[in-house]
Amino acid sequence: TTTSPKNSIAVTFHLGANRLTFDALYNTRPIIKDSPMQFLLHGDSIRWSDMDIGKVSRTSWQQFWKPVWGERKSMPDVYNQTDISFASQDSPEMEIILQCRIYEEGFGFRYHIINYGSSDHITIDEENTYFRFTDNHISYPVPRPQAEYTGKCNLNAVDYPVEHPMTIKISDTCYVSLTTANVVNYSRVKYEPVINMPYTFKTKLAGPVKRKLPFTTPWRVMLIANSPGQLVENNLLSTTSIHRTK
């Protein structure tokens, strides 16, 4: 489990029964529950049952940074981070680092794919990251970029892939948006409703991704706020797009 600096957000990863899943809490309230995380690599799914957990490292970061443009002179960059190493000795040998970073404004995770067998490149056919919500919340979906957010419906009523950010009202004091950050040379993504899994969406790539190893995926991000206005003012997307060496 990793928590935000003031403990308002907690994300927990579970490895078992050939599945890697995650849960997310906001002010102790469950938002995401038992959500699978999976890749289709070269036509094969990652066999999480063959993976061993190696090093787990935790770090904290607290500073302000100055953007080169925009309305703000400086932005806070305060978070807790956990890096979890997974490795498989079975064919194909594989090493992945799952990185989770949690701010008070939300959280994001991404993967560092270190190696895959003897290949010097990797093809990601699908990145099936699931977001399984705990209730049939109100959502504000749009089918394409730059569309107006004029309609709303319950999660189970959405029957098409949703453009990001996908915004959901969890309660009168909790709003979330699913989106991405630091997308470089990677396929664009939408959020597709999952048949026979209520209140659940998964990432849907526009096409396969072929990259040279080692390779780092974009962030999969959930912004969290007490109001829609706070979502607009959220700093998380800017700070997760910073290129830094720690």
mmCIF file of C-alpha atoms in Angstrom:
data_model
loop_
_atom_site.group_PDB
_atom_site.id
_atom_site.type_symbol
_atom_site.label_atom_id
_atom_site.label_comp_id
_atom_site.label_asym_id
_atom_site.label_seq_id
_atom_site.Cartn_x
_atom_site.Cartn_y
_atom_site.Cartn_z
ATOM 1 C CA THR A 1 0.000 0.000 0.000
ATOM 2 C CA THR A 2 1.158 3.518 -0.862
ATOM 3 C CA THR A 3 -0.479 6.640 0.558
ATOM 4 C CA SER A 4 -0.440 10.314 -0.342
ATOM 5 C CA PRO A 5 1.636 12.676 1.829
ATOM 6 C CA LYS A 6 -1.375 13.555 4.018
ATOM 7 C CA ASN A 7 -2.861 10.047 3.827
ATOM 8 C CA SER A 8 -6.065 11.086 2.030
ATOM 9 C CA ILE A 9 -5.422 8.636 -0.856
ATOM 10 C CA ALA A 10 -4.265 5.031 -0.614
ATOM 11 C CA VAL A 11 -3.475 2.603 -3.457
ATOM 12 C CA THR A 12 -2.869 -1.094 -2.841
ATOM 13 C CA PHE A 13 -1.565 -3.673 -5.327
ATOM 14 C CA HIS A 14 -2.313 -7.402 -5.045
ATOM 15 C CA LEU A 15 -0.496 -10.251 -6.799
ATOM 16 C CA GLY A 16 -2.171 -13.652 -6.850
ATOM 17 C CA ALA A 17 -4.090 -16.236 -8.906
ATOM 18 C CA ASN A 18 -2.257 -15.106 -12.059
ATOM 19 C CA ARG A 19 -3.586 -11.574 -11.607
ATOM 20 C CA LEU A 20 -2.124 -8.237 -10.636
ATOM 21 C CA THR A 21 -4.880 -5.969 -9.317
ATOM 22 C CA PHE A 22 -5.188 -2.673 -7.485
ATOM 23 C CA ASP A 23 -7.577 -0.893 -5.118
ATOM 24 C CA ALA A 24 -7.858 2.836 -4.418
ATOM 25 C CA LEU A 25 -9.323 4.701 -1.434
ATOM 26 C CA TYR A 26 -10.089 8.392 -0.954
ATOM 27 C CA ASN A 27 -10.616 9.528 2.632
ATOM 28 C CA THR A 28 -11.050 5.830 3.507
ATOM 29 C CA ARG A 29 -13.862 5.453 0.948
ATOM 30 C CA PRO A 30 -13.283 2.782 -1.730
ATOM 31 C CA ILE A 31 -13.212 4.243 -5.249
ATOM 32 C CA ILE A 32 -11.561 1.455 -7.255
ATOM 33 C CA LYS A 33 -11.713 -2.210 -6.226
ATOM 34 C CA ASP A 34 -10.082 -5.406 -7.491
ATOM 35 C CA SER A 35 -9.072 -3.917 -10.851
ATOM 36 C CA PRO A 36 -6.833 -6.100 -13.071
ATOM 37 C CA MET A 37 -3.654 -4.778 -14.698
ATOM 38 C CA GLN A 38 -2.537 -6.630 -17.811
ATOM 39 C CA PHE A 39 -0.550 -6.356 -21.043
ATOM 40 C CA LEU A 40 -0.794 -8.300 -24.282
ATOM 41 C CA LEU A 41 2.829 -8.547 -25.457
ATOM 42 C CA HIS A 42 3.619 -10.118 -28.817
ATOM 43 C CA GLY A 43 0.185 -11.756 -28.669
ATOM 44 C CA ASP A 44 0.616 -13.221 -25.168
ATOM 45 C CA SER A 45 -0.657 -11.946 -21.827
ATOM 46 C CA ILE A 46 1.822 -11.454 -19.003
ATOM 47 C CA ARG A 47 1.745 -14.531 -16.778
ATOM 48 C CA TRP A 48 1.729 -12.833 -13.400
ATOM 49 C CA SER A 49 1.756 -16.251 -11.711
ATOM 50 C CA ASP A 50 5.297 -16.728 -13.069
ATOM 51 C CA MET A 51 6.465 -13.409 -11.668
ATOM 52 C CA ASP A 52 8.455 -13.033 -8.474
ATOM 53 C CA ILE A 53 8.453 -9.783 -6.533
ATOM 54 C CA GLY A 54 11.965 -8.447 -6.089
ATOM 55 C CA LYS A 55 13.028 -5.116 -4.671
ATOM 56 C CA VAL A 56 10.381 -2.745 -3.328
ATOM 57 C CA SER A 57 11.604 0.833 -2.846
ATOM 58 C CA ARG A 58 9.762 3.799 -1.359
ATOM 59 C CA THR A 59 10.647 7.446 -1.777
ATOM 60 C CA SER A 60 9.122 10.832 -0.963
ATOM 61 C CA TRP A 61 9.545 14.070 -2.886
ATOM 62 C CA GLN A 62 8.775 17.640 -1.832
ATOM 63 C CA GLN A 63 9.703 20.715 -3.817
ATOM 64 C CA PHE A 64 8.356 23.501 -6.016
ATOM 65 C CA TRP A 65 9.222 23.826 -9.690
ATOM 66 C CA LYS A 66 8.922 26.765 -12.055
ATOM 67 C CA PRO A 67 7.145 26.178 -15.375
ATOM 68 C CA VAL A 68 8.508 27.992 -18.423
ATOM 69 C CA TRP A 69 5.007 29.144 -19.395
ATOM 70 C CA GLY A 70 1.497 29.290 -17.962
ATOM 71 C CA GLU A 71 -0.470 31.208 -15.361
ATOM 72 C CA ARG A 72 1.465 30.052 -12.309
ATOM 73 C CA LYS A 73 4.896 31.154 -11.210
ATOM 74 C CA SER A 74 5.560 27.877 -9.394
ATOM 75 C CA MET A 75 3.841 24.554 -8.792
ATOM 76 C CA PRO A 76 4.087 22.156 -5.850
ATOM 77 C CA ASP A 77 5.564 18.740 -6.591
ATOM 78 C CA VAL A 78 4.867 16.692 -3.474
ATOM 79 C CA TYR A 79 4.260 12.942 -3.531
ATOM 80 C CA ASN A 80 5.071 9.490 -2.195
ATOM 81 C CA GLN A 81 6.292 6.833 -4.613
ATOM 82 C CA THR A 82 6.678 3.065 -4.573
ATOM 83 C CA ASP A 83 8.649 1.051 -7.142
ATOM 84 C CA ILE A 84 7.925 -2.685 -7.282
ATOM 85 C CA SER A 85 10.223 -4.981 -9.299
ATOM 86 C CA PHE A 86 8.798 -8.103 -10.953
ATOM 87 C CA ALA A 87 10.901 -10.746 -12.684
ATOM 88 C CA SER A 88 10.230 -14.061 -14.405
ATOM 89 C CA GLN A 89 12.862 -16.714 -15.051
ATOM 90 C CA ASP A 90 10.535 -18.736 -17.297
ATOM 91 C CA SER A 91 10.506 -18.284 -21.060
ATOM 92 C CA PRO A 92 10.436 -15.535 -22.042
ATOM 93 C CA GLU A 93 12.505 -14.044 -19.225
ATOM 94 C CA MET A 94 11.053 -10.711 -18.284
ATOM 95 C CA GLU A 95 11.723 -7.856 -15.854
ATOM 96 C CA ILE A 96 9.234 -5.067 -15.124
ATOM 97 C CA ILE A 97 9.194 -2.259 -12.571
ATOM 98 C CA LEU A 98 5.763 -0.957 -11.573
ATOM 99 C CA GLN A 99 5.996 2.632 -10.391
ATOM 100 C CA CYS A 100 3.141 4.207 -8.398
ATOM 101 C CA ARG A 101 3.184 7.883 -7.473
ATOM 102 C CA ILE A 102 0.556 9.412 -5.168
ATOM 103 C CA TYR A 103 -0.147 13.102 -4.641
ATOM 104 C CA GLU A 104 -2.906 14.721 -2.601
ATOM 105 C CA GLU A 105 -4.513 15.509 -5.979
ATOM 106 C CA GLY A 106 -4.614 11.925 -7.242
ATOM 107 C CA PHE A 107 -2.321 9.130 -8.322
ATOM 108 C CA GLY A 108 -0.658 7.591 -11.351
ATOM 109 C CA PHE A 109 1.211 4.435 -12.241
ATOM 110 C CA ARG A 110 3.390 3.288 -15.126
ATOM 111 C CA TYR A 111 5.712 0.457 -16.084
ATOM 112 C CA HIS A 112 9.434 0.290 -16.822
ATOM 113 C CA ILE A 113 9.849 -2.741 -19.082
ATOM 114 C CA ILE A 114 13.508 -3.697 -18.716
ATOM 115 C CA ASN A 115 13.757 -6.842 -20.841
ATOM 116 C CA TYR A 116 11.660 -9.419 -22.645
ATOM 117 C CA GLY A 117 13.485 -12.622 -23.513
ATOM 118 C CA SER A 118 16.354 -12.073 -25.928
ATOM 119 C CA SER A 119 14.536 -9.387 -27.916
ATOM 120 C CA ASP A 120 15.799 -5.798 -28.027
ATOM 121 C CA HIS A 121 12.289 -4.464 -28.665
ATOM 122 C CA ILE A 122 8.750 -5.098 -27.525
ATOM 123 C CA THR A 123 5.304 -4.915 -29.121
ATOM 124 C CA ILE A 124 2.385 -3.999 -26.883
ATOM 125 C CA ASP A 125 -0.753 -5.213 -28.655
ATOM 126 C CA GLU A 126 -3.075 -4.212 -25.829
ATOM 127 C CA GLU A 127 -2.675 -2.511 -22.477
ATOM 128 C CA ASN A 128 -5.643 -3.718 -20.456
ATOM 129 C CA THR A 129 -5.672 -1.557 -17.356
ATOM 130 C CA TYR A 130 -9.062 -1.870 -15.662
ATOM 131 C CA PHE A 131 -10.836 0.725 -13.542
ATOM 132 C CA ARG A 132 -13.561 -1.057 -11.605
ATOM 133 C CA PHE A 133 -15.663 1.448 -9.696
ATOM 134 C CA THR A 134 -17.668 0.480 -6.624
ATOM 135 C CA ASP A 135 -21.074 1.821 -7.715
ATOM 136 C CA ASN A 136 -23.055 2.999 -10.721
ATOM 137 C CA HIS A 137 -21.831 6.590 -10.408
ATOM 138 C CA ILE A 138 -22.762 9.546 -12.581
ATOM 139 C CA SER A 139 -20.267 10.078 -15.416
ATOM 140 C CA TYR A 140 -19.705 12.772 -18.028
ATOM 141 C CA PRO A 141 -18.512 10.828 -21.096
ATOM 142 C CA VAL A 142 -17.550 12.178 -24.513
ATOM 143 C CA PRO A 143 -16.804 10.046 -27.614
ATOM 144 C CA ARG A 144 -14.110 12.183 -29.237
ATOM 145 C CA PRO A 145 -11.492 14.883 -28.500
ATOM 146 C CA GLN A 146 -12.672 18.467 -28.012
ATOM 147 C CA ALA A 147 -16.294 17.330 -27.610
ATOM 148 C CA GLU A 148 -18.460 19.346 -25.232
ATOM 149 C CA TYR A 149 -19.212 17.851 -21.834
ATOM 150 C CA THR A 150 -22.929 18.509 -22.113
ATOM 151 C CA GLY A 151 -24.455 15.174 -21.045
ATOM 152 C CA LYS A 152 -24.271 12.858 -18.092
ATOM 153 C CA CYS A 153 -25.291 9.263 -17.427
ATOM 154 C CA ASN A 154 -24.623 6.403 -15.066
ATOM 155 C CA LEU A 155 -21.534 4.308 -15.706
ATOM 156 C CA ASN A 156 -23.525 1.259 -16.796
ATOM 157 C CA ALA A 157 -25.296 3.318 -19.464
ATOM 158 C CA VAL A 158 -22.058 4.137 -21.324
ATOM 159 C CA ASP A 159 -21.870 1.905 -24.425
ATOM 160 C CA TYR A 160 -18.925 3.363 -26.361
ATOM 161 C CA PRO A 161 -15.185 4.016 -25.809
ATOM 162 C CA VAL A 162 -14.811 7.271 -23.881
ATOM 163 C CA GLU A 163 -12.264 9.974 -24.627
ATOM 164 C CA HIS A 164 -10.081 11.162 -21.766
ATOM 165 C CA PRO A 165 -10.382 12.807 -19.400
ATOM 166 C CA MET A 166 -13.294 10.636 -18.293
ATOM 167 C CA THR A 167 -14.910 12.414 -15.357
ATOM 168 C CA ILE A 168 -17.030 10.678 -12.724
ATOM 169 C CA LYS A 169 -18.938 12.009 -9.736
ATOM 170 C CA ILE A 170 -18.310 9.642 -6.826
ATOM 171 C CA SER A 171 -20.201 11.801 -4.310
ATOM 172 C CA ASP A 172 -21.016 15.447 -3.637
ATOM 173 C CA THR A 173 -17.489 15.860 -2.250
ATOM 174 C CA CYS A 174 -15.519 13.543 -4.543
ATOM 175 C CA TYR A 175 -14.961 13.847 -8.294
ATOM 176 C CA VAL A 176 -12.409 11.887 -10.307
ATOM 177 C CA SER A 177 -11.034 12.011 -13.848
ATOM 178 C CA LEU A 178 -9.255 9.213 -15.694
ATOM 179 C CA THR A 179 -6.532 10.459 -18.001
ATOM 180 C CA THR A 180 -2.895 10.012 -19.050
ATOM 181 C CA ALA A 181 0.377 11.904 -18.703
ATOM 182 C CA ASN A 182 3.792 11.970 -20.359
ATOM 183 C CA VAL A 183 2.575 10.241 -23.516
ATOM 184 C CA VAL A 184 5.602 10.108 -25.861
ATOM 185 C CA ASN A 185 5.738 7.845 -28.951
ATOM 186 C CA TYR A 186 2.838 5.799 -27.669
ATOM 187 C CA SER A 187 -0.638 4.960 -28.892
ATOM 188 C CA ARG A 188 -3.523 7.163 -27.791
ATOM 189 C CA VAL A 189 -5.992 5.599 -25.406
ATOM 190 C CA LYS A 190 -9.704 5.580 -24.681
ATOM 191 C CA TYR A 191 -11.708 3.972 -21.864
ATOM 192 C CA GLU A 192 -13.908 1.109 -22.997
ATOM 193 C CA PRO A 193 -16.811 -0.320 -20.967
ATOM 194 C CA VAL A 194 -16.228 -3.960 -20.027
ATOM 195 C CA ILE A 195 -19.044 -6.395 -20.805
ATOM 196 C CA ASN A 196 -20.270 -8.439 -17.820
ATOM 197 C CA MET A 197 -18.266 -6.305 -15.355
ATOM 198 C CA PRO A 198 -20.540 -3.607 -13.883
ATOM 199 C CA TYR A 199 -19.114 -0.108 -13.384
ATOM 200 C CA THR A 200 -15.867 -1.147 -15.119
ATOM 201 C CA PHE A 201 -13.791 0.423 -17.903
ATOM 202 C CA LYS A 202 -10.461 -0.588 -19.396
ATOM 203 C CA THR A 203 -7.867 1.161 -21.477
ATOM 204 C CA LYS A 204 -8.220 0.677 -25.237
ATOM 205 C CA LEU A 205 -5.191 1.512 -27.373
ATOM 206 C CA ALA A 206 -5.750 2.992 -30.824
ATOM 207 C CA GLY A 207 -3.111 0.593 -32.171
ATOM 208 C CA PRO A 208 -0.122 -1.554 -31.157
ATOM 209 C CA VAL A 209 3.039 0.027 -29.766
ATOM 210 C CA LYS A 210 6.498 -1.150 -30.838
ATOM 211 C CA ARG A 211 9.415 0.259 -28.857
ATOM 212 C CA LYS A 212 13.055 -0.515 -28.215
ATOM 213 C CA LEU A 213 13.918 -1.836 -24.755
ATOM 214 C CA PRO A 214 14.239 -0.679 -22.050
ATOM 215 C CA PHE A 215 11.028 1.317 -22.329
ATOM 216 C CA THR A 216 8.746 3.310 -20.009
ATOM 217 C CA THR A 217 4.998 3.538 -20.604
ATOM 218 C CA PRO A 218 2.940 6.701 -20.091
ATOM 219 C CA TRP A 219 1.295 7.364 -16.748
ATOM 220 C CA ARG A 220 -2.231 6.072 -16.189
ATOM 221 C CA VAL A 221 -3.684 8.788 -13.984
ATOM 222 C CA MET A 222 -6.673 9.331 -11.742
ATOM 223 C CA LEU A 223 -7.235 12.931 -10.678
ATOM 224 C CA ILE A 224 -9.210 13.278 -7.433
ATOM 225 C CA ALA A 225 -10.833 16.407 -6.032
ATOM 226 C CA ASN A 226 -13.648 17.638 -3.823
ATOM 227 C CA SER A 227 -15.266 19.624 -6.646
ATOM 228 C CA PRO A 228 -15.166 19.938 -10.459
ATOM 229 C CA GLY A 229 -13.338 23.259 -10.084
ATOM 230 C CA GLN A 230 -10.537 21.589 -8.161
ATOM 231 C CA LEU A 231 -10.145 19.056 -10.981
ATOM 232 C CA VAL A 232 -9.535 21.934 -13.403
ATOM 233 C CA GLU A 233 -6.874 23.439 -11.113
ATOM 234 C CA ASN A 234 -5.131 20.101 -10.514
ATOM 235 C CA ASN A 235 -1.313 20.164 -10.868
ATOM 236 C CA LEU A 236 -0.761 16.416 -11.191
ATOM 237 C CA LEU A 237 -0.624 16.237 -14.995
ATOM 238 C CA SER A 238 2.043 18.932 -15.136
ATOM 239 C CA THR A 239 4.226 17.380 -12.458
ATOM 240 C CA THR A 240 4.027 13.830 -13.821
ATOM 241 C CA SER A 241 5.218 15.154 -17.182
ATOM 242 C CA ILE A 242 8.498 16.429 -15.707
ATOM 243 C CA HIS A 243 11.609 14.572 -16.870
ATOM 244 C CA ARG A 244 13.807 14.115 -13.850
ATOM 245 C CA THR A 245 16.424 11.736 -12.555
ATOM 246 C CA LYS A 246 16.170 10.681 -8.932
#
